[in-house]
Structure formats: C-alpha cells, structure tokens
mmCIF file of C-alpha atoms in Angstrom:
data_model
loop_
_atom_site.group_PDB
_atom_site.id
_atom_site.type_symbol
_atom_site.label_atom_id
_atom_site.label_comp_id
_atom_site.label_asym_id
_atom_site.label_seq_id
_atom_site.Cartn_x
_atom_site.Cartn_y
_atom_site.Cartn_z
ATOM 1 C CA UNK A 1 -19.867 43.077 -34.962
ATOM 2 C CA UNK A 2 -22.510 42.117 -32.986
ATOM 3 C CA UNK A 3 -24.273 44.853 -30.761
ATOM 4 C CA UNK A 4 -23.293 44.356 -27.030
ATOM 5 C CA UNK A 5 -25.146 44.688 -23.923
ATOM 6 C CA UNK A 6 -23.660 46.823 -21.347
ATOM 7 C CA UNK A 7 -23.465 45.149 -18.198
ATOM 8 C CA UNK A 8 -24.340 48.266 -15.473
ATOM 9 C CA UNK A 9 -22.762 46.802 -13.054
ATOM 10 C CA UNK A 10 -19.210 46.293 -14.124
ATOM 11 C CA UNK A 11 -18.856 49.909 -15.431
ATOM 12 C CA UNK A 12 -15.485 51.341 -15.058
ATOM 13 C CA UNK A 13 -16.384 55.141 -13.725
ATOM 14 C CA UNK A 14 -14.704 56.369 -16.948
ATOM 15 C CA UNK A 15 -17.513 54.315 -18.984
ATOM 16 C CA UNK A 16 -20.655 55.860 -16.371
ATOM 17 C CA UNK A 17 -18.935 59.631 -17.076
ATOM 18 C CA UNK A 18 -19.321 59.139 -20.998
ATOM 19 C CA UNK A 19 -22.590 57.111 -21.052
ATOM 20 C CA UNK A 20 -24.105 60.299 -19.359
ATOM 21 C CA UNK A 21 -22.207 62.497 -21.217
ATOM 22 C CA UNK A 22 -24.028 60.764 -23.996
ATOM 23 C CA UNK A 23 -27.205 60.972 -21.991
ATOM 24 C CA UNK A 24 -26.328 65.066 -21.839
ATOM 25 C CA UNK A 25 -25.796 65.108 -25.189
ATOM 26 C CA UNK A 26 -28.803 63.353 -26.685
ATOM 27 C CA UNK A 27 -30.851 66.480 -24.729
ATOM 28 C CA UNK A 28 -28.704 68.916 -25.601
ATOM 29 C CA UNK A 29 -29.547 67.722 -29.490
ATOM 30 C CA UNK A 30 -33.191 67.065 -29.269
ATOM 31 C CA UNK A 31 -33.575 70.391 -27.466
ATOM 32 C CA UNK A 32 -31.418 72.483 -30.446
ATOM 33 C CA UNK A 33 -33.316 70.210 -33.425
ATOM 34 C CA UNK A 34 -36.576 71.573 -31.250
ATOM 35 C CA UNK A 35 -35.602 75.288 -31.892
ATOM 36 C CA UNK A 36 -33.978 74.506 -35.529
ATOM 37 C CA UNK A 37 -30.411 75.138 -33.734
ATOM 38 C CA UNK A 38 -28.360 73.201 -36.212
ATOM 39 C CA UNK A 39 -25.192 74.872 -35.670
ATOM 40 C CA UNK A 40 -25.820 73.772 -32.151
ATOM 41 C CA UNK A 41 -26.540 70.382 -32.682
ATOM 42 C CA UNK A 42 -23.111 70.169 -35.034
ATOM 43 C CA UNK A 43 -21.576 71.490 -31.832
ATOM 44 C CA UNK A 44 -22.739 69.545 -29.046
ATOM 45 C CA UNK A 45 -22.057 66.667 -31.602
ATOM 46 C CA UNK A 46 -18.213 67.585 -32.354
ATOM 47 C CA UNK A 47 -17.803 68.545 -28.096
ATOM 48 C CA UNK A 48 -18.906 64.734 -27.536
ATOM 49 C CA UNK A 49 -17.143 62.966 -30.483
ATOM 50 C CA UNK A 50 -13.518 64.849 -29.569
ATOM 51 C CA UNK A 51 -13.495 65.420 -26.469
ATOM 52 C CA UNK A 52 -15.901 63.234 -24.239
ATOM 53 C CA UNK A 53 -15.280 60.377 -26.007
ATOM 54 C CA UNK A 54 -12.087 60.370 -27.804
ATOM 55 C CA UNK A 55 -9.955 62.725 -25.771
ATOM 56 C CA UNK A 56 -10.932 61.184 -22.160
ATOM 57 C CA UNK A 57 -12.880 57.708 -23.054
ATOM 58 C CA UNK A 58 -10.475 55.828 -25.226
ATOM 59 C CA UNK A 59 -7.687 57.075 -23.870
ATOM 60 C CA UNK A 60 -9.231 55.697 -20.278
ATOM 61 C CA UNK A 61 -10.321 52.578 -21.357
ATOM 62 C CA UNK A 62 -7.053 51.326 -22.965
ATOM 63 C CA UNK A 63 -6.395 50.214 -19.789
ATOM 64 C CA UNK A 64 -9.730 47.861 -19.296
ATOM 65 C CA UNK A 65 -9.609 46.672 -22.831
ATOM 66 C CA UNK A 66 -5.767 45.605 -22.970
ATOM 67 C CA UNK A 67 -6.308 43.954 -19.416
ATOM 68 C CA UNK A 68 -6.005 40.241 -18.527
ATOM 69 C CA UNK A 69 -9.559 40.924 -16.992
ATOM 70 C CA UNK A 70 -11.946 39.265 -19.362
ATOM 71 C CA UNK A 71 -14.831 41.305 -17.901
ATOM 72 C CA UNK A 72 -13.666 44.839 -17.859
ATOM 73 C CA UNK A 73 -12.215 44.394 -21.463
ATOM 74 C CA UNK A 74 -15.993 43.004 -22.401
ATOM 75 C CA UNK A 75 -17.535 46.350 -20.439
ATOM 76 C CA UNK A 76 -15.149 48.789 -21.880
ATOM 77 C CA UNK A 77 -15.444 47.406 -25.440
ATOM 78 C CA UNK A 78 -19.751 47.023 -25.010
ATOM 79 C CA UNK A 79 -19.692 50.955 -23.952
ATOM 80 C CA UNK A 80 -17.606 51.445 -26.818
ATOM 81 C CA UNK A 81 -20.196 49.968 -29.215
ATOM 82 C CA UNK A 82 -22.770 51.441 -27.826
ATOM 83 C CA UNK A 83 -21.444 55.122 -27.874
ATOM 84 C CA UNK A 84 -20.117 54.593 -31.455
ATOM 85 C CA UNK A 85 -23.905 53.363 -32.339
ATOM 86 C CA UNK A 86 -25.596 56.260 -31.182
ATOM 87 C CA UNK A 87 -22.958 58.529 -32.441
ATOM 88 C CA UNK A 88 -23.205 57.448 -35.942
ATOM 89 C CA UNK A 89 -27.243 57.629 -35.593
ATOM 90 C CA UNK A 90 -26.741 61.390 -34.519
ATOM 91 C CA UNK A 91 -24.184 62.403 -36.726
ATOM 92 C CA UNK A 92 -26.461 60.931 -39.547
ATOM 93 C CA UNK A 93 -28.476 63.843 -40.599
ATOM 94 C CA UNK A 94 -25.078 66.039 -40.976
ATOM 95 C CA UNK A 95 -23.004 62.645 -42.977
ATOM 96 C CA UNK A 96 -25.492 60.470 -44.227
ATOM 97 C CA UNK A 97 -22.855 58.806 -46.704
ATOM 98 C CA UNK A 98 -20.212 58.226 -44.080
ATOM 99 C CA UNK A 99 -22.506 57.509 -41.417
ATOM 100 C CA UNK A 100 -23.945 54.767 -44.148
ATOM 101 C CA UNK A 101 -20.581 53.061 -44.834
ATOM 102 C CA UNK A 102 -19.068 53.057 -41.229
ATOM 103 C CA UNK A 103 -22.319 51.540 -40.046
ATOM 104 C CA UNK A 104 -22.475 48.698 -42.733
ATOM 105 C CA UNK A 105 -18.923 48.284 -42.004
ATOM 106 C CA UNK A 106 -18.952 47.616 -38.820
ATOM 107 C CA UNK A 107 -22.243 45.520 -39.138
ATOM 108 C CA UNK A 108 -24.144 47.700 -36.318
ATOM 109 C CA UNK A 109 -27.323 46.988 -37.648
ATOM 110 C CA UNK A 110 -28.751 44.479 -39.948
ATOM 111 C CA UNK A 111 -30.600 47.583 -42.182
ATOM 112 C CA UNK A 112 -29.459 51.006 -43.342
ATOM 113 C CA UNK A 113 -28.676 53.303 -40.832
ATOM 114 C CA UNK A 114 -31.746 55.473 -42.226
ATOM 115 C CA UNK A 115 -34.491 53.181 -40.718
ATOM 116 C CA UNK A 116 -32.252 52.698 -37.321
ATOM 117 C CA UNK A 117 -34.225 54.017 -34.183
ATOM 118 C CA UNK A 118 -32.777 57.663 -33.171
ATOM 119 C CA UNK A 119 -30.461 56.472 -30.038
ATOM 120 C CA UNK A 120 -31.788 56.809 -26.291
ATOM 121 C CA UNK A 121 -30.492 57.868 -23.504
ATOM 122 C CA UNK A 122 -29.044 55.517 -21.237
ATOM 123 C CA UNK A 123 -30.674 54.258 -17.688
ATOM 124 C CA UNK A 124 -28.024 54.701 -15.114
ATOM 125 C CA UNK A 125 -30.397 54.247 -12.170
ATOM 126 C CA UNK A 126 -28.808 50.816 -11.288
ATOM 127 C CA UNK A 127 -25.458 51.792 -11.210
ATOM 128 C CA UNK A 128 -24.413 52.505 -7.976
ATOM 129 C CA UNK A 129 -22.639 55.992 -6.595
ATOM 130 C CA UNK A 130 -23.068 58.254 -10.237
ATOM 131 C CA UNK A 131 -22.901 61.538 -9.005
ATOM 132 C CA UNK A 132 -19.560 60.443 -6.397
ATOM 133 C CA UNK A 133 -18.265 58.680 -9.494
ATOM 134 C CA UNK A 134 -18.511 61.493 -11.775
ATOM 135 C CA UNK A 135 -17.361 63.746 -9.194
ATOM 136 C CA UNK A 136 -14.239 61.323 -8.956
ATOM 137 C CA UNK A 137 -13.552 61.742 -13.396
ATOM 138 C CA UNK A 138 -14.003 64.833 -13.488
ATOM 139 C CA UNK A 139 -11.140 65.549 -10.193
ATOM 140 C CA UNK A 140 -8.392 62.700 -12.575
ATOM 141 C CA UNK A 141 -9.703 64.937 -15.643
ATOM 142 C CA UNK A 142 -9.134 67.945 -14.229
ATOM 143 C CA UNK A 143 -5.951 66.778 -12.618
ATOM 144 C CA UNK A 144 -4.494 65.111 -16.258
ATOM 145 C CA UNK A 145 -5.595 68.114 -17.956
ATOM 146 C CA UNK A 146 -3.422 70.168 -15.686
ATOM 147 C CA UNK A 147 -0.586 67.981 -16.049
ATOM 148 C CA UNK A 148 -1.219 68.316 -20.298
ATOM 149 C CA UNK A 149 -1.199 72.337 -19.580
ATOM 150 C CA UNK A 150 2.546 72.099 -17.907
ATOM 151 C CA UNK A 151 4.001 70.168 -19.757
ATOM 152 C CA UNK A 152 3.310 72.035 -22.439
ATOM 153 C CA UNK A 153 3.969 74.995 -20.915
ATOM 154 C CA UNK A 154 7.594 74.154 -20.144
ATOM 155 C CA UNK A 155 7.357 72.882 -23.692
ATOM 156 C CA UNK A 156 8.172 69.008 -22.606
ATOM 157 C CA UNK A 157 7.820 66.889 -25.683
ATOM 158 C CA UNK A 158 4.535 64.887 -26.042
ATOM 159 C CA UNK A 159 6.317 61.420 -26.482
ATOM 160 C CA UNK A 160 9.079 62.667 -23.165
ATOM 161 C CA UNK A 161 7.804 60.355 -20.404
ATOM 162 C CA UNK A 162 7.965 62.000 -17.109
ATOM 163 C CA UNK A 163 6.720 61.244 -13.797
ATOM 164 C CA UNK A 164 4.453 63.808 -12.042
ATOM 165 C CA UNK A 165 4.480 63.586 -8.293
ATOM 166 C CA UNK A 166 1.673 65.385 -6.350
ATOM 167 C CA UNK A 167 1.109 66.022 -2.947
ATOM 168 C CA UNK A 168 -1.624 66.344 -0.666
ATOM 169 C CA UNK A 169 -1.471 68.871 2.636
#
C-alpha cells in the first residue's frame, strides 16, 4: 500500500478534527517522553487510537469511503493512511513486534519501522475555516454522543434502528 498524499483541500471536517487531534497528540507525547511520563504517553496514545480515531473517525468516514465520489473516498482513505502511519510509529516504542508486522504488512514503508522518521505533525494552515470546522465535529459529536447516552439509558438495543428527531427553538 502505497503512502498517500492528503489533498488539504478536499478534507471532510471529520478528517481536519482527527489530523489535529493527531497534531494534539504528537505534543502531548513529545512533551510526556520530555518528563519520562510513560504512563502518559501510553495514555494519550490509547485516548487517540479508541476514541479519536476509531470511535469518531472511521465510523465518520464510512460514509466518504463507500461513496460514488471518487475524491472523497481517495481523501478519507489518504487520512486514513496517514493516521495509521504515525500511529504505528508512536505506538512503536510500547509494541515493537506488532508495530513491526502490521507495518511490513501493510507495506507503509520500504524499511523496518525502527529506522522510520518519528511522525510530524500535520500543516493545516491551508485548509480553510479549522477552528469553525472543529467547532462544527465537536457540536455532531457531542450531539451523537448524547443520542449513544439515551439510548442506552432507556436500554434500546445497539442493532434497534431508531430515528431521533431534534428540534431547534
């Protein structure tokens, strides 16, 4: 799998939130490896893997990559790589074995992910409208996390579709 090239200016707003999530992230870690906080970095690590990126990004980006739009399947699936490139590098210290394998696997680099370049951040300067855009996830992730909270709450099966109708006043 060749390494993709993100094109800034087709970037759903799901895929700006996560690629400065990552950006957030790759500070948060260099900061805690810069006061030996490895619990910390482990942390920050497992907070992006589960929730930033699995939890909200996939689940987003389903949309974009099973699309008849040719171009938002290509930007969802090059912010994929991307993320899952500098994941691996990061998580590398704490699974060097895995890390190894999955890398190889998916062909992310021509060499062992030992002599791969620590990942860095992300410029997001030429993408139009971040901080509205962010502002915009984090209202639909606040709002779907809501609607996760009732339904479990009034104990609604996970697989139950149902139809949430809101209201504005």
């Amino acid at each position: 799998m060749p390494h993709r090239e993100i094109d800034t200016q087709s970037l759903s707003i799901y895929a700006v939130e996560v690629l400065a999530r990552l950006n957030e992230t790759i500070d948060a870690i260099e900061s805690a490896y810069r006061e030996y906080h490895f619990n910390m970095v482990a942390q920050h690590l497992y907070n992006f893997v589960w929730s930033d990126y699995c939890d909200w990004f996939v689940e987003a980006a389903k949309t974009d990559i099973f699309s008849e739009d040719e171009a938002k399947k290509k930007s969802a699936l090059a912010v994929m790589d991307v993320v899952l490139s500098a994941t691996l590098r990061l998580l590398h210290p704490f699974m060097p074995h895995l890390t190894e394998e999955i890398w190889s696997l998916l062909g992310l680099g021509k060499d062992s992910i030992q002599f791969a370049a620590p990942p860095e951040k992300l410029a997001l300067d030429a993408v139009a409208d971040v901080a509205e855009r962010r502002r915009l996830v984090s209202a639909i992730y606040e709002t779907v996390q809501a609607g996760r909270n009732l339904r479990s709450d009034i104990e609604i099966a996970v697989k139950q579709k149902d139809t949430i109708h809101f209201t504005h006043e």
